[in-house]
PDB file of C-alpha atoms in Angstrom:
ATOM      1  CA  GLY A  12     -38.291   6.734   1.893  1.00 48.00           C
ATOM      2  CA  LYS A  13     -36.695   4.297   4.341  1.00 49.00           C
ATOM      3  CA  ASN A  14     -36.180   5.507   7.878  1.00 50.00           C
ATOM      4  CA  THR A  15     -32.454   5.374   8.654  1.00 51.00           C
ATOM      5  CA  THR A  16     -32.937   5.593  12.409  1.00 50.00           C
ATOM      6  CA  SER A  17     -33.140   2.166  14.036  1.00 49.00           C
ATOM      7  CA  ASN A  18     -35.646   3.288  16.701  1.00 53.00           C
ATOM      8  CA  PRO A  19     -37.037   6.804  16.161  1.00 51.00           C
ATOM      9  CA  GLU A  20     -38.898   6.742  19.498  1.00 51.00           C
ATOM     10  CA  VAL A  21     -35.669   6.526  21.489  1.00 53.00           C
ATOM     11  CA  LYS A  22     -33.996   9.836  22.330  1.00 63.00           C
ATOM     12  CA  LYS A  23     -30.972  10.530  20.127  1.00 68.00           C
ATOM     13  CA  ALA A  24     -27.813   9.463  21.918  1.00 68.00           C
ATOM     14  CA  ILE A  25     -24.672  11.575  21.987  1.00 77.00           C
ATOM     15  CA  ALA A  26     -22.035   9.899  19.819  1.00 77.00           C
ATOM     16  CA  ASP A  27     -18.996   9.276  22.017  1.00 81.00           C
ATOM     17  CA  TRP A  28     -16.650   7.150  19.916  1.00 90.00           C
ATOM     18  CA  ASP A  29     -13.749   7.453  22.350  1.00 81.00           C
ATOM     19  CA  ASN A  30     -15.750   5.788  25.095  1.00 81.00           C
ATOM     20  CA  VAL A  31     -15.541   2.322  23.523  1.00 88.00           C
ATOM     21  CA  PRO A  32     -12.926   1.995  20.715  1.00 89.00           C
ATOM     22  CA  SER A  33     -14.525  -1.245  19.530  1.00 93.00           C
ATOM     23  CA  TRP A  34     -17.496   0.764  18.262  1.00 94.00           C
ATOM     24  CA  THR A  35     -15.303   2.263  15.567  1.00 96.00           C
ATOM     25  CA  THR A  36     -14.078  -1.197  14.605  1.00 96.00           C
ATOM     26  CA  THR A  37     -17.673  -2.401  14.406  1.00 96.00           C
ATOM     27  CA  PHE A  38     -18.589   0.618  12.298  1.00 97.00           C
ATOM     28  CA  CYS A  39     -15.690  -0.007   9.895  1.00 97.00           C
ATOM     29  CA  ASN A  40     -16.557  -3.689   9.560  1.00 97.00           C
ATOM     30  CA  LEU A  41     -20.174  -2.846   8.780  1.00 97.00           C
ATOM     31  CA  CYS A  42     -19.096  -0.241   6.231  1.00 96.00           C
ATOM     32  CA  VAL A  43     -16.941  -2.817   4.446  1.00 96.00           C
ATOM     33  CA  GLU A  44     -19.856  -5.236   4.526  1.00 96.00           C
ATOM     34  CA  GLN A  45     -22.152  -2.738   2.806  1.00 95.00           C
ATOM     35  CA  ILE A  46     -19.480  -1.840   0.239  1.00 94.00           C
ATOM     36  CA  GLN A  47     -18.950  -5.486  -0.636  1.00 94.00           C
ATOM     37  CA  ALA A  48     -22.720  -5.909  -0.898  1.00 94.00           C
ATOM     38  CA  GLY A  49     -22.785  -3.162  -3.538  1.00 93.00           C
ATOM     39  CA  ASN A  50     -24.790  -0.709  -1.430  1.00 93.00           C
ATOM     40  CA  ARG A  51     -22.722   2.288  -2.430  1.00 88.00           C
ATOM     41  CA  THR A  52     -23.442   5.129  -4.820  1.00 81.00           C
ATOM     42  CA  LYS A  53     -21.053   7.263  -6.848  1.00 76.00           C
ATOM     43  CA  GLY A  54     -20.253  10.525  -5.104  1.00 68.00           C
ATOM     44  CA  ALA A  55     -21.668   9.371  -1.761  1.00 72.00           C
ATOM     45  CA  ALA A  56     -20.727   6.977   0.987  1.00 84.00           C
ATOM     46  CA  PHE A  57     -23.713   4.643   0.697  1.00 93.00           C
ATOM     47  CA  SER A  58     -27.025   4.244  -1.029  1.00 93.00           C
ATOM     48  CA  PRO A  59     -30.207   4.739   1.020  1.00 93.00           C
ATOM     49  CA  GLU A  60     -30.393   0.961   1.470  1.00 95.00           C
ATOM     50  CA  GLY A  61     -26.762   0.891   2.594  1.00 96.00           C
ATOM     51  CA  TRP A  62     -27.352   3.566   5.229  1.00 96.00           C
ATOM     52  CA  PHE A  63     -30.479   1.818   6.468  1.00 97.00           C
ATOM     53  CA  ASN A  64     -28.596  -1.460   6.874  1.00 97.00           C
ATOM     54  CA  LEU A  65     -25.620   0.276   8.482  1.00 97.00           C
ATOM     55  CA  VAL A  66     -27.702   2.148  11.067  1.00 97.00           C
ATOM     56  CA  THR A  67     -29.807  -0.902  11.887  1.00 97.00           C
ATOM     57  CA  LYS A  68     -26.900  -3.325  12.265  1.00 97.00           C
ATOM     58  CA  PHE A  69     -24.772  -0.868  14.223  1.00 96.00           C
ATOM     59  CA  CYS A  70     -27.585  -0.458  16.738  1.00 95.00           C
ATOM     60  CA  GLU A  71     -28.035  -4.229  16.975  1.00 96.00           C
ATOM     61  CA  GLU A  72     -24.331  -4.926  17.562  1.00 95.00           C
ATOM     62  CA  THR A  73     -23.484  -2.046  19.907  1.00 93.00           C
ATOM     63  CA  GLY A  74     -26.769  -1.117  21.520  1.00 92.00           C
ATOM     64  CA  GLN A  75     -26.145   2.516  20.514  1.00 91.00           C
ATOM     65  CA  ASN A  76     -29.000   4.312  18.811  1.00 92.00           C
ATOM     66  CA  TYR A  77     -26.816   6.393  16.479  1.00 93.00           C
ATOM     67  CA  ASP A  78     -28.655   7.729  13.445  1.00 95.00           C
ATOM     68  CA  LYS A  79     -27.440   8.263   9.877  1.00 95.00           C
ATOM     69  CA  ASP A  80     -26.101  11.759  10.561  1.00 95.00           C
ATOM     70  CA  GLN A  81     -23.988  10.542  13.472  1.00 94.00           C
ATOM     71  CA  LEU A  82     -22.563   7.628  11.498  1.00 95.00           C
ATOM     72  CA  LYS A  83     -21.933   9.902   8.496  1.00 95.00           C
ATOM     73  CA  SER A  84     -20.027  12.253  10.791  1.00 94.00           C
ATOM     74  CA  ARG A  85     -17.859   9.350  11.937  1.00 95.00           C
ATOM     75  CA  TRP A  86     -17.282   8.356   8.306  1.00 96.00           C
ATOM     76  CA  ASP A  87     -16.072  11.890   7.513  1.00 94.00           C
ATOM     77  CA  VAL A  88     -13.692  11.954  10.499  1.00 94.00           C
ATOM     78  CA  LEU A  89     -12.165   8.601   9.554  1.00 95.00           C
ATOM     79  CA  LYS A  90     -11.833   9.695   5.938  1.00 94.00           C
ATOM     80  CA  GLY A  91     -10.003  12.848   6.986  1.00 95.00           C
ATOM     81  CA  ASP A  92      -7.610  10.885   9.205  1.00 95.00           C
ATOM     82  CA  TRP A  93      -6.955   8.377   6.425  1.00 95.00           C
ATOM     83  CA  ARG A  94      -6.129  11.135   3.929  1.00 94.00           C
ATOM     84  CA  VAL A  95      -3.616  12.674   6.347  1.00 95.00           C
ATOM     85  CA  TRP A  96      -2.070   9.250   6.873  1.00 93.00           C
ATOM     86  CA  GLU A  97      -1.811   8.707   3.115  1.00 92.00           C
ATOM     87  CA  LYS A  98      -0.026  12.009   2.616  1.00 91.00           C
ATOM     88  CA  LEU A  99       2.355  11.237   5.456  1.00 91.00           C
ATOM     89  CA  ARG A 100       3.424   7.848   4.175  1.00 85.00           C
ATOM     90  CA  ASN A 101       3.675   9.105   0.596  1.00 85.00           C
ATOM     91  CA  LEU A 102       6.288  11.655   1.622  1.00 82.00           C
ATOM     92  CA  ASP A 103       8.777   8.782   1.605  1.00 79.00           C
ATOM     93  CA  THR A 104       8.107   5.242   0.328  1.00 73.00           C
ATOM     94  CA  SER A 105      11.447   3.745   1.417  1.00 79.00           C
ATOM     95  CA  LEU A 106      10.584   3.531   5.114  1.00 80.00           C
ATOM     96  CA  GLY A 107       9.749   0.474   7.186  1.00 87.00           C
ATOM     97  CA  TRP A 108       6.848  -0.405   9.436  1.00 84.00           C
ATOM     98  CA  ASP A 109       6.740  -0.475  13.238  1.00 87.00           C
ATOM     99  CA  ALA A 110       4.444  -3.391  14.002  1.00 87.00           C
ATOM    100  CA  VAL A 111       4.352  -2.584  17.731  1.00 88.00           C
ATOM    101  CA  LYS A 112       3.158   0.994  17.309  1.00 86.00           C
ATOM    102  CA  GLY A 113       1.340   0.320  14.065  1.00 87.00           C
ATOM    103  CA  THR A 114       2.957   3.282  12.363  1.00 89.00           C
ATOM    104  CA  ILE A 115       5.899   4.313  10.180  1.00 89.00           C
ATOM    105  CA  ALA A 116       9.343   3.282  11.403  1.00 90.00           C
ATOM    106  CA  ALA A 117      11.553   6.360  10.982  1.00 89.00           C
ATOM    107  CA  PRO A 118      14.193   8.328  12.928  1.00 90.00           C
ATOM    108  CA  ASP A 119      13.264  11.424  14.900  1.00 92.00           C
ATOM    109  CA  CYS A 120      14.818  13.763  12.322  1.00 92.00           C
ATOM    110  CA  TRP A 121      12.454  12.345   9.674  1.00 91.00           C
ATOM    111  CA  TRP A 122       9.392  12.879  11.861  1.00 92.00           C
ATOM    112  CA  ASN A 123      10.455  16.403  12.848  1.00 92.00           C
ATOM    113  CA  LEU A 124      10.853  17.451   9.220  1.00 91.00           C
ATOM    114  CA  LYS A 125       7.713  15.753   7.913  1.00 90.00           C
ATOM    115  CA  LEU A 126       5.483  17.114  10.669  1.00 92.00           C
ATOM    116  CA  LYS A 127       6.477  20.628   9.622  1.00 92.00           C
ATOM    117  CA  GLU A 128       4.938  19.810   6.247  1.00 90.00           C
ATOM    118  CA  LEU A 129       1.953  17.930   7.675  1.00 92.00           C
ATOM    119  CA  PRO A 130       1.185  19.020  11.277  1.00 93.00           C
ATOM    120  CA  LYS A 131      -2.085  17.051  11.383  1.00 92.00           C
ATOM    121  CA  ALA A 132      -0.083  13.814  11.235  1.00 93.00           C
ATOM    122  CA  LYS A 133       1.335  14.359  14.728  1.00 93.00           C
ATOM    123  CA  LYS A 134      -1.209  11.922  16.162  1.00 91.00           C
ATOM    124  CA  PHE A 135       0.339   9.122  14.080  1.00 93.00           C
ATOM    125  CA  ARG A 136       3.896   9.481  15.415  1.00 91.00           C
ATOM    126  CA  GLU A 137       3.343   7.157  18.373  1.00 90.00           C
ATOM    127  CA  LYS A 138       0.342   5.223  17.123  1.00 91.00           C
ATOM    128  CA  GLY A 139      -0.907   4.739  13.593  1.00 90.00           C
ATOM    129  CA  PRO A 140      -4.579   4.785  12.557  1.00 91.00           C
ATOM    130  CA  GLN A 141      -6.640   1.826  13.680  1.00 91.00           C
ATOM    131  CA  ASN A 142      -8.559  -0.499  11.342  1.00 94.00           C
ATOM    132  CA  LEU A 143      -6.259   0.309   8.428  1.00 92.00           C
ATOM    133  CA  GLU A 144      -7.314  -2.667   6.326  1.00 93.00           C
ATOM    134  CA  GLN A 145     -10.954  -1.609   6.540  1.00 95.00           C
ATOM    135  CA  LEU A 146     -10.089   2.042   5.870  1.00 95.00           C
ATOM    136  CA  GLU A 147      -8.250   1.007   2.712  1.00 93.00           C
ATOM    137  CA  ILE A 148     -11.439  -0.598   1.413  1.00 94.00           C
ATOM    138  CA  MET A 149     -13.624   2.280   2.566  1.00 94.00           C
ATOM    139  CA  PHE A 150     -11.658   5.169   1.119  1.00 92.00           C
ATOM    140  CA  ARG A 151      -9.215   4.026  -1.530  1.00 83.00           C
ATOM    141  CA  ASP A 152     -10.217   3.929  -5.188  1.00 63.00           C
ATOM    142  CA  VAL A 153      -8.854   0.448  -5.822  1.00 45.00           C
ATOM    143  CA  ALA A 154      -9.631   0.507  -9.532  1.00 38.00           C
ATOM    144  CA  ALA A 155      -7.499   3.628  -9.997  1.00 40.00           C
ATOM    145  CA  THR A 156      -4.542   2.729  -7.780  1.00 39.00           C
ATOM    146  CA  GLY A 157      -4.302  -1.034  -8.070  1.00 38.00           C
ATOM    147  CA  VAL A 158      -2.916  -1.444  -4.557  1.00 40.00           C
ATOM    148  CA  ALA A 159      -5.724  -3.370  -2.929  1.00 38.00           C
ATOM    149  CA  ALA A 160      -3.398  -6.207  -1.938  1.00 39.00           C
ATOM    150  CA  TRP A 161      -1.426  -4.123   0.582  1.00 43.00           C
ATOM    151  CA  THR A 162      -2.071  -4.726   4.270  1.00 44.00           C
ATOM    152  CA  PRO A 163      -0.449  -3.165   7.364  1.00 47.00           C
ATOM    153  CA  SER A 164       0.983  -6.566   8.331  1.00 45.00           C
ATOM    154  CA  SER A 165       3.005  -6.784   5.118  1.00 46.00           C
ATOM    155  CA  GLY A 166       6.023  -5.191   6.833  1.00 47.00           C
ATOM    156  CA  THR A 167       6.508  -2.357   4.329  1.00 46.00           C
ATOM    157  CA  LEU A 168       4.576   0.697   3.244  1.00 48.00           C
ATOM    158  CA  PRO A 169       2.445   0.500   0.088  1.00 49.00           C
ATOM    159  CA  PRO A 170       4.524   1.229  -3.056  1.00 45.00           C
ATOM    160  CA  THR A 171       2.388   4.163  -4.177  1.00 43.00           C
ATOM    161  CA  MET A 172       3.676   7.637  -4.875  1.00 37.00           C
ATOM    162  CA  PRO A 173       1.410  10.495  -5.963  1.00 38.00           C
ATOM    163  CA  LYS A 174       2.333  12.321  -9.130  1.00 39.00           C
ATOM    164  CA  GLU A 175       3.538  15.870  -8.805  1.00 39.00           C
ATOM    165  CA  GLY A 176       0.621  18.178  -8.170  1.00 41.00           C
ATOM    166  CA  ALA A 177      -1.732  15.331  -7.263  1.00 42.00           C
ATOM    167  CA  GLY A 178      -3.562  14.904  -3.961  1.00 43.00           C
ATOM    168  CA  ASP A 179      -5.817  16.989  -1.764  1.00 43.00           C
ATOM    169  CA  SER A 180      -5.519  20.750  -1.722  1.00 40.00           C
ATOM    170  CA  ASP A 181      -4.832  21.346   1.953  1.00 43.00           C
ATOM    171  CA  GLY A 182      -1.455  22.984   1.480  1.00 42.00           C
ATOM    172  CA  SER A 183       0.792  19.953   1.845  1.00 41.00           C
ATOM    173  CA  SER A 184       3.354  19.153  -0.821  1.00 38.00           C
ATOM    174  CA  GLU A 185       5.725  16.377  -1.597  1.00 40.00           C
ATOM    175  CA  PHE A 186       9.398  17.002  -0.915  1.00 40.00           C
ATOM    176  CA  LYS A 187      12.641  15.047  -0.643  1.00 45.00           C
ATOM    177  CA  ASP A 188      14.356  14.921   2.708  1.00 50.00           C
ATOM    178  CA  ASN A 189      18.079  15.184   1.917  1.00 52.00           C
ATOM    179  CA  GLN A 190      19.056  15.545   5.562  1.00 53.00           C
ATOM    180  CA  CYS A 191      17.683  12.119   6.450  1.00 56.00           C
ATOM    181  CA  ASP A 192      18.403  10.446   3.106  1.00 52.00           C
ATOM    182  CA  MET A 193      21.226   7.953   3.723  1.00 45.00           C
ATOM    183  CA  SER A 194      20.858   6.155   0.393  1.00 47.00           C
ATOM    184  CA  LEU A 195      23.035   8.484  -1.717  1.00 44.00           C
ATOM    185  CA  ASP A 196      25.204   6.325  -3.981  1.00 49.00           C
ATOM    186  CA  ILE A 197      28.621   8.039  -4.109  1.00 44.00           C
ATOM    187  CA  GLY A 198      29.998   5.375  -6.442  1.00 51.00           C
ATOM    188  CA  SER A 199      27.300   6.111  -8.985  1.00 49.00           C
ATOM    189  CA  LEU A 200      28.092   9.800  -8.872  1.00 44.00           C
ATOM    190  CA  GLN A 201      31.830   9.160  -9.337  1.00 51.00           C
ATOM    191  CA  GLN A 202      31.179   6.802 -12.219  1.00 54.00           C
ATOM    192  CA  GLY A 203      28.857   9.352 -13.787  1.00 53.00           C
ATOM    193  CA  ASN A 204      31.483  12.100 -13.464  1.00 53.00           C
ATOM    194  CA  THR A 205      34.163   9.843 -15.003  1.00 52.00           C
ATOM    195  CA  SER A 206      31.903   8.981 -17.920  1.00 51.00           C
ATOM    196  CA  GLN A 207      31.099  12.644 -18.437  1.00 54.00           C
ATOM    197  CA  SER A 208      34.819  13.571 -18.401  1.00 50.00           C
ATOM    198  CA  ARG A 209      35.630  10.897 -20.946  1.00 51.00           C
ATOM    199  CA  SER A 210      32.793  12.049 -23.144  1.00 52.00           C
ATOM    200  CA  SER A 211      34.017  15.652 -22.973  1.00 52.00           C
ATOM    201  CA  GLY A 212      37.611  14.582 -23.762  1.00 53.00           C
ATOM    202  CA  GLN A 213      36.514  12.595 -26.790  1.00 54.00           C
ATOM    203  CA  LYS A 214      34.490  15.536 -28.025  1.00 49.00           C
ATOM    204  CA  ARG A 215      37.486  17.909 -27.736  1.00 51.00           C
ATOM    205  CA  ALA A 216      39.748  15.368 -29.453  1.00 48.00           C
ATOM    206  CA  SER A 217      37.358  14.981 -32.343  1.00 49.00           C
ATOM    207  CA  GLU A 218      37.119  18.724 -32.768  1.00 51.00           C
ATOM    208  CA  SER A 219      40.944  19.039 -33.045  1.00 50.00           C
ATOM    209  CA  ILE A 220      41.269  16.515 -35.897  1.00 52.00           C
ATOM    210  CA  PRO A 221      41.381  18.376 -39.244  1.00 54.00           C
ATOM    211  CA  SER A 222      38.728  17.406 -41.710  1.00 44.00           C
TER     212      SER A 222
END
C-alpha cells in the first residue's frame, strides 16, 4: 500500500536519461544500495519497500520526480544492454580490455564477425556500457556464477563461458572465430600426428606377429 511516487501532486516528468548521464549512475548506485539492504524479491527487481526507497531517494538526489514505472523502464533498458554485453564478451574469453574506451580490445576483423552474430552490440564497439560494476551486482546471479570478484578495471574479461545451448533466446549463438584465432599451436598438432603415426605403426606390427 505504499505510494511509490515521491510527490504525487507534481506533474509526471518525462524521463530523459540522456540529458544528464549522471542520473543513470545515481540510479544504479541506489539500486545496488537497495539490493544490499535486502529489499529485493525473487522474480522481480525490488520489493515494494525497495521501490519506495528507490523512487524517494532518486527524487531527493536528482530533483527528478520519476515514478516507479519510469525507473522500472530504465531498469529494463539497462538489463537488456547488459545481456547483450554479456553475450558479446562471452563469444571469446581470450581478449583484452581497452581501458580508454571501456570496452573489449580486439582487431577490426573480430568486431566485424561478431557484430554479424550480435548486431545489437554495435553500440559497444567504441564505448562499453557505463556503470559496469553496479550492473554486475544488479543483474548477475552471483550465487550461480561465482564471478562476483570481477571488475572492469581488472584488465581482462571475466573468465566465464556459457555452456552450449545456454543463454537468452534472442537468436545469438556461440561460435569460434577461426579467421581471427592466432593461437593455433602447430607444434601440438605435429606432435599429435607423430604420436598417432607411431601408434598406428605399433598396431600394424603387433598384428603381423604370429600368435
